[in-house]
Amino acid sequence: MDLTLSKRERDLQERAARFAREHLFPNEMLVEEHNTLPSDIFSQLKREVLAAGFNAINHTSEHGGQGLSLFEQALVNEQFGMATGGIWGVAYQPAIPLKEGNAEQRRRYLEPCCRGERTYCFAISEASAGSDPRQVKTTAVRRGNRYYLSGEKWFVTHGDIADFIMVHAHVDGDPAKPTVFLVDKDRPGVHIKRVPKFMHTYISEHPEFVFEEVELGDEDILGTIGGGLDLTKDWFVETRLKIAAHCVGAATRATEIANAYAAERVQFGRLIRDFQAIEFMLADMAVEIMSTKSLVYRVAWQASQRPDRKLAHAHASAVKLQASEMAGRVIDKALQILGGRGYMRENAVERLYRDVRVDRIWEGSSEIQRVVIGSQIRKRGLATYTGWVD
Ligand SMILES: Cc1cc2nc3c(=O)[nH]c(=O)nc-3n(C[C@H](O)[C@H](O)[C@H](O)COP(=O)(O)OP(=O)(O)OC[C@H]3O[C@@H](n4cnc5c(N)ncnc54)[C@H](O)[C@@H]3O)c2cc1C
């Protein structure tokens, strides 16, 4: 078994680390100060992303992306995940289901997204449909050859800066017909209802949307009527791996900061790292990162080399569960090692502490990942998780 990164992979990792250091980290405090990323800086960073070739790393070159494998994406996302305030979002990765569009939809939505000219948001969650998207009340009622979309969506990340919305709705209110519609934000009947504040300070908002009889046609359906949940599943595999890679990056940066601090901070006449209480925390943090990183790399590599949609879905849940819970534990310890300085917003560890909390909630909470894993153990056997690649 050869676990060495190839030269291409090593170069990619180093380029991503340099991009994070030179372009993302220097702008982090702007997000804190403005409670969002100022639009001129956002545009500038998007241009830098394009120039560095980090746009649409998750799409094929045929569709205007960089065509990176899931493993290569994990290497990049790990480095970008070290940055706070979700500033990694400037390196836009258009939703993977957009590739399921027909040629005209790809020309109108996916390709401009890959070039950074359009921005999407994905609206699934509602007041009564969170972990269980089958409960969505948003409907697209068919009258003649048109659809009329009505409902409310919550927590729509990037909803303020997006110019189109991928809306998950039930055609004719029928739960057997979950369907994703591509809805331009300037269509009559689309409104932002409220822009709530959240725990993290983020480069964009997560508004609530109202749709009032928004007129749509067959040309606005992504994939097929009834195919909405399958599209969402594909999206979950990719985003769960992405979140996991971010979490490894976030935990690594926090640990690096805590480790450096422990090597210079003196109390009671000694470096604090000479207190075993501190050194043991650092040891536990290092081991947690090492084991989780091994898991993320293995699953991302396996999904790249031997694509198996169902297995990827089963494993992505385990990776996301482990990595998000690990990041919470590790960053909490990093903050403790930093003492009062770790509680200051100007310290990246404080920001990472707030940032990773949502990783245990969005794209399926930790409990939902356990539900998926439990059901996969029943269906496919325990070896799905405890066995080895063959
Ligand atoms: C900052 C932020 C950004 C988001 N961005 C988006 C977005 O862009 N688009 C979008 O559509 N959504 C988005 N979401 C919504 C997110 O996906 C949901 O919050 C998440 O799926 C959980 O749904 P819920 O909040 O309604 O919690 P609920 O589903 O009500 O869950 C409440 C609690 O019950 C637990 N629970 C629920 N079901 C089970 C079960 N079967 N077994 C055990 N425990 C269970 C949950 O784990 C949780 O602890 C975002 C959320 C946040 C906070």
PDB file of N, CA and C in Angstrom, residues 304-357:
ATOM      1  N   SER A 304     -12.896   8.464  -5.356  1.00  0.00           N
ATOM      2  CA  SER A 304     -12.309   8.932  -6.627  1.00  0.00           C
ATOM      3  C   SER A 304     -11.917   7.757  -7.509  1.00  0.00           C
ATOM      4  N   GLN A 305     -11.312   6.739  -6.895  1.00  0.00           N
ATOM      5  CA  GLN A 305     -10.762   5.617  -7.666  1.00  0.00           C
ATOM      6  C   GLN A 305     -11.818   4.619  -8.083  1.00  0.00           C
ATOM      7  N   ARG A 306     -12.752   4.348  -7.166  1.00  0.00           N
ATOM      8  CA  ARG A 306     -13.747   3.296  -7.444  1.00  0.00           C
ATOM      9  C   ARG A 306     -15.141   3.812  -7.133  1.00  0.00           C
ATOM     10  N   PRO A 307     -15.652   4.696  -8.018  1.00  0.00           N
ATOM     11  CA  PRO A 307     -16.943   5.312  -7.707  1.00  0.00           C
ATOM     12  C   PRO A 307     -18.056   4.271  -7.509  1.00  0.00           C
ATOM     13  N   ASP A 308     -18.706   4.354  -6.371  1.00  0.00           N
ATOM     14  CA  ASP A 308     -19.847   3.495  -6.054  1.00  0.00           C
ATOM     15  C   ASP A 308     -20.774   4.408  -5.253  1.00  0.00           C
ATOM     16  N   ARG A 309     -21.836   4.877  -5.937  1.00  0.00           N
ATOM     17  CA  ARG A 309     -22.678   5.938  -5.394  1.00  0.00           C
ATOM     18  C   ARG A 309     -23.214   5.602  -3.993  1.00  0.00           C
ATOM     19  N   LYS A 310     -23.680   4.354  -3.832  1.00  0.00           N
ATOM     20  CA  LYS A 310     -24.311   3.991  -2.552  1.00  0.00           C
ATOM     21  C   LYS A 310     -23.270   3.901  -1.449  1.00  0.00           C
ATOM     22  N   LEU A 311     -22.109   3.316  -1.787  1.00  0.00           N
ATOM     23  CA  LEU A 311     -21.050   3.200  -0.776  1.00  0.00           C
ATOM     24  C   LEU A 311     -20.528   4.591  -0.396  1.00  0.00           C
ATOM     25  N   ALA A 312     -20.406   5.440  -1.413  1.00  0.00           N
ATOM     26  CA  ALA A 312     -19.924   6.810  -1.148  1.00  0.00           C
ATOM     27  C   ALA A 312     -20.889   7.513  -0.189  1.00  0.00           C
ATOM     28  N   HIS A 313     -22.175   7.316  -0.384  1.00  0.00           N
ATOM     29  CA  HIS A 313     -23.179   7.934   0.479  1.00  0.00           C
ATOM     30  C   HIS A 313     -23.043   7.404   1.908  1.00  0.00           C
ATOM     31  N   ALA A 314     -22.870   6.081   2.036  1.00  0.00           N
ATOM     32  CA  ALA A 314     -22.725   5.468   3.365  1.00  0.00           C
ATOM     33  C   ALA A 314     -21.467   5.998   4.063  1.00  0.00           C
ATOM     34  N   HIS A 315     -20.371   6.067   3.340  1.00  0.00           N
ATOM     35  CA  HIS A 315     -19.106   6.485   3.950  1.00  0.00           C
ATOM     36  C   HIS A 315     -19.063   7.990   4.227  1.00  0.00           C
ATOM     37  N   ALA A 316     -19.697   8.782   3.351  1.00  0.00           N
ATOM     38  CA  ALA A 316     -19.655  10.246   3.542  1.00  0.00           C
ATOM     39  C   ALA A 316     -20.283  10.612   4.890  1.00  0.00           C
ATOM     40  N   SER A 317     -21.303   9.867   5.309  1.00  0.00           N
ATOM     41  CA  SER A 317     -21.930  10.141   6.611  1.00  0.00           C
ATOM     42  C   SER A 317     -20.946   9.895   7.750  1.00  0.00           C
ATOM     43  N   ALA A 318     -20.186   8.792   7.647  1.00  0.00           N
ATOM     44  CA  ALA A 318     -19.219   8.474   8.713  1.00  0.00           C
ATOM     45  C   ALA A 318     -18.134   9.530   8.780  1.00  0.00           C
ATOM     46  N   VAL A 319     -17.678   9.954   7.628  1.00  0.00           N
ATOM     47  CA  VAL A 319     -16.598  10.946   7.569  1.00  0.00           C
ATOM     48  C   VAL A 319     -17.065  12.282   8.153  1.00  0.00           C
ATOM     49  N   LYS A 320     -18.278  12.676   7.772  1.00  0.00           N
ATOM     50  CA  LYS A 320     -18.785  13.976   8.242  1.00  0.00           C
ATOM     51  C   LYS A 320     -19.025  13.928   9.753  1.00  0.00           C
ATOM     52  N   LEU A 321     -19.605  12.828  10.226  1.00  0.00           N
ATOM     53  CA  LEU A 321     -19.847  12.680  11.665  1.00  0.00           C
ATOM     54  C   LEU A 321     -18.528  12.780  12.435  1.00  0.00           C
ATOM     55  N   GLN A 322     -17.557  11.979  12.041  1.00  0.00           N
ATOM     56  CA  GLN A 322     -16.284  11.935  12.758  1.00  0.00           C
ATOM     57  C   GLN A 322     -15.571  13.297  12.710  1.00  0.00           C
ATOM     58  N   ALA A 323     -15.494  13.885  11.518  1.00  0.00           N
ATOM     59  CA  ALA A 323     -14.690  15.100  11.361  1.00  0.00           C
ATOM     60  C   ALA A 323     -15.319  16.295  12.080  1.00  0.00           C
ATOM     61  N   SER A 324     -16.654  16.420  12.013  1.00  0.00           N
ATOM     62  CA  SER A 324     -17.271  17.593  12.640  1.00  0.00           C
ATOM     63  C   SER A 324     -17.232  17.478  14.163  1.00  0.00           C
ATOM     64  N   GLU A 325     -17.433  16.257  14.674  1.00  0.00           N
ATOM     65  CA  GLU A 325     -17.367  16.080  16.132  1.00  0.00           C
ATOM     66  C   GLU A 325     -15.929  16.270  16.607  1.00  0.00           C
ATOM     67  N   MET A 326     -14.977  15.762  15.830  1.00  0.00           N
ATOM     68  CA  MET A 326     -13.561  15.908  16.175  1.00  0.00           C
ATOM     69  C   MET A 326     -13.169  17.391  16.223  1.00  0.00           C
ATOM     70  N   ALA A 327     -13.578  18.154  15.212  1.00  0.00           N
ATOM     71  CA  ALA A 327     -13.195  19.569  15.167  1.00  0.00           C
ATOM     72  C   ALA A 327     -13.726  20.298  16.400  1.00  0.00           C
ATOM     73  N   GLY A 328     -14.945  19.975  16.811  1.00  0.00           N
ATOM     74  CA  GLY A 328     -15.507  20.606  18.009  1.00  0.00           C
ATOM     75  C   GLY A 328     -14.645  20.318  19.231  1.00  0.00           C
ATOM     76  N   ARG A 329     -14.255  19.051  19.403  1.00  0.00           N
ATOM     77  CA  ARG A 329     -13.455  18.683  20.590  1.00  0.00           C
ATOM     78  C   ARG A 329     -12.071  19.331  20.544  1.00  0.00           C
ATOM     79  N   VAL A 330     -11.433  19.269  19.370  1.00  0.00           N
ATOM     80  CA  VAL A 330     -10.049  19.745  19.260  1.00  0.00           C
ATOM     81  C   VAL A 330      -9.971  21.272  19.411  1.00  0.00           C
ATOM     82  N   ILE A 331     -10.884  21.969  18.761  1.00  0.00           N
ATOM     83  CA  ILE A 331     -10.814  23.435  18.814  1.00  0.00           C
ATOM     84  C   ILE A 331     -11.179  23.927  20.213  1.00  0.00           C
ATOM     85  N   ASP A 332     -12.046  23.216  20.882  1.00  0.00           N
ATOM     86  CA  ASP A 332     -12.359  23.562  22.283  1.00  0.00           C
ATOM     87  C   ASP A 332     -11.087  23.457  23.148  1.00  0.00           C
ATOM     88  N   LYS A 333     -10.296  22.431  22.932  1.00  0.00           N
ATOM     89  CA  LYS A 333      -9.050  22.277  23.708  1.00  0.00           C
ATOM     90  C   LYS A 333      -8.059  23.373  23.329  1.00  0.00           C
ATOM     91  N   ALA A 334      -7.984  23.695  22.035  1.00  0.00           N
ATOM     92  CA  ALA A 334      -7.050  24.745  21.593  1.00  0.00           C
ATOM     93  C   ALA A 334      -7.382  26.050  22.299  1.00  0.00           C
ATOM     94  N   LEU A 335      -8.690  26.333  22.375  1.00  0.00           N
ATOM     95  CA  LEU A 335      -9.130  27.583  23.030  1.00  0.00           C
ATOM     96  C   LEU A 335      -8.730  27.565  24.509  1.00  0.00           C
ATOM     97  N   GLN A 336      -8.879  26.421  25.136  1.00  0.00           N
ATOM     98  CA  GLN A 336      -8.527  26.293  26.559  1.00  0.00           C
ATOM     99  C   GLN A 336      -7.030  26.554  26.775  1.00  0.00           C
ATOM    100  N   ILE A 337      -6.203  26.033  25.885  1.00  0.00           N
ATOM    101  CA  ILE A 337      -4.750  26.223  26.012  1.00  0.00           C
ATOM    102  C   ILE A 337      -4.398  27.708  25.884  1.00  0.00           C
ATOM    103  N   LEU A 338      -5.152  28.425  25.064  1.00  0.00           N
ATOM    104  CA  LEU A 338      -4.871  29.855  24.860  1.00  0.00           C
ATOM    105  C   LEU A 338      -5.396  30.731  25.995  1.00  0.00           C
ATOM    106  N   GLY A 339      -6.173  30.153  26.892  1.00  0.00           N
ATOM    107  CA  GLY A 339      -6.723  30.944  28.002  1.00  0.00           C
ATOM    108  C   GLY A 339      -7.577  32.087  27.467  1.00  0.00           C
ATOM    109  N   GLY A 340      -7.537  33.227  28.115  1.00  0.00           N
ATOM    110  CA  GLY A 340      -8.376  34.379  27.751  1.00  0.00           C
ATOM    111  C   GLY A 340      -8.146  34.845  26.322  1.00  0.00           C
ATOM    112  N   ARG A 341      -6.925  34.673  25.840  1.00  0.00           N
ATOM    113  CA  ARG A 341      -6.637  35.110  24.465  1.00  0.00           C
ATOM    114  C   ARG A 341      -7.427  34.282  23.444  1.00  0.00           C
ATOM    115  N   GLY A 342      -7.729  33.068  23.811  1.00  0.00           N
ATOM    116  CA  GLY A 342      -8.496  32.199  22.912  1.00  0.00           C
ATOM    117  C   GLY A 342      -9.947  32.621  22.797  1.00  0.00           C
ATOM    118  N   TYR A 343     -10.379  33.492  23.720  1.00  0.00           N
ATOM    119  CA  TYR A 343     -11.781  33.930  23.744  1.00  0.00           C
ATOM    120  C   TYR A 343     -11.965  35.251  22.995  1.00  0.00           C
ATOM    121  N   MET A 344     -10.840  35.777  22.462  1.00  0.00           N
ATOM    122  CA  MET A 344     -10.905  37.068  21.760  1.00  0.00           C
ATOM    123  C   MET A 344     -11.203  36.852  20.273  1.00  0.00           C
ATOM    124  N   ARG A 345     -12.101  37.677  19.749  1.00  0.00           N
ATOM    125  CA  ARG A 345     -12.496  37.494  18.344  1.00  0.00           C
ATOM    126  C   ARG A 345     -11.331  37.690  17.383  1.00  0.00           C
ATOM    127  N   GLU A 346     -10.336  38.471  17.812  1.00  0.00           N
ATOM    128  CA  GLU A 346      -9.200  38.687  16.915  1.00  0.00           C
ATOM    129  C   GLU A 346      -8.332  37.426  16.810  1.00  0.00           C
ATOM    130  N   ASN A 347      -8.605  36.449  17.658  1.00  0.00           N
ATOM    131  CA  ASN A 347      -7.848  35.199  17.604  1.00  0.00           C
ATOM    132  C   ASN A 347      -8.593  34.195  16.703  1.00  0.00           C
ATOM    133  N   ALA A 348      -7.867  33.649  15.746  1.00  0.00           N
ATOM    134  CA  ALA A 348      -8.510  32.726  14.787  1.00  0.00           C
ATOM    135  C   ALA A 348      -9.168  31.541  15.497  1.00  0.00           C
ATOM    136  N   VAL A 349      -8.624  31.147  16.661  1.00  0.00           N
ATOM    137  CA  VAL A 349      -9.186  29.977  17.351  1.00  0.00           C
ATOM    138  C   VAL A 349     -10.613  30.277  17.843  1.00  0.00           C
ATOM    139  N   GLU A 350     -10.830  31.489  18.322  1.00  0.00           N
ATOM    140  CA  GLU A 350     -12.186  31.862  18.761  1.00  0.00           C
ATOM    141  C   GLU A 350     -13.162  31.772  17.586  1.00  0.00           C
ATOM    142  N   ARG A 351     -12.704  32.248  16.433  1.00  0.00           N
ATOM    143  CA  ARG A 351     -13.596  32.255  15.255  1.00  0.00           C
ATOM    144  C   ARG A 351     -13.830  30.819  14.761  1.00  0.00           C
ATOM    145  N   LEU A 352     -12.773  30.020  14.769  1.00  0.00           N
ATOM    146  CA  LEU A 352     -12.932  28.622  14.339  1.00  0.00           C
ATOM    147  C   LEU A 352     -13.900  27.883  15.266  1.00  0.00           C
ATOM    148  N   TYR A 353     -13.805  28.209  16.561  1.00  0.00           N
ATOM    149  CA  TYR A 353     -14.686  27.573  17.563  1.00  0.00           C
ATOM    150  C   TYR A 353     -16.151  27.803  17.195  1.00  0.00           C
ATOM    151  N   ARG A 354     -16.480  29.055  16.827  1.00  0.00           N
ATOM    152  CA  ARG A 354     -17.871  29.344  16.436  1.00  0.00           C
ATOM    153  C   ARG A 354     -18.184  28.730  15.067  1.00  0.00           C
ATOM    154  N   ASP A 355     -17.199  28.823  14.160  1.00  0.00           N
ATOM    155  CA  ASP A 355     -17.453  28.376  12.782  1.00  0.00           C
ATOM    156  C   ASP A 355     -17.816  26.897  12.686  1.00  0.00           C
ATOM    157  N   VAL A 356     -17.090  26.049  13.421  1.00  0.00           N
ATOM    158  CA  VAL A 356     -17.295  24.603  13.200  1.00  0.00           C
ATOM    159  C   VAL A 356     -18.539  24.071  13.902  1.00  0.00           C
ATOM    160  N   ARG A 357     -19.179  24.884  14.720  1.00  0.00           N
ATOM    161  CA  ARG A 357     -20.354  24.371  15.437  1.00  0.00           C
ATOM    162  C   ARG A 357     -21.458  23.933  14.465  1.00  0.00           C
TER     163      ARG A 357
END
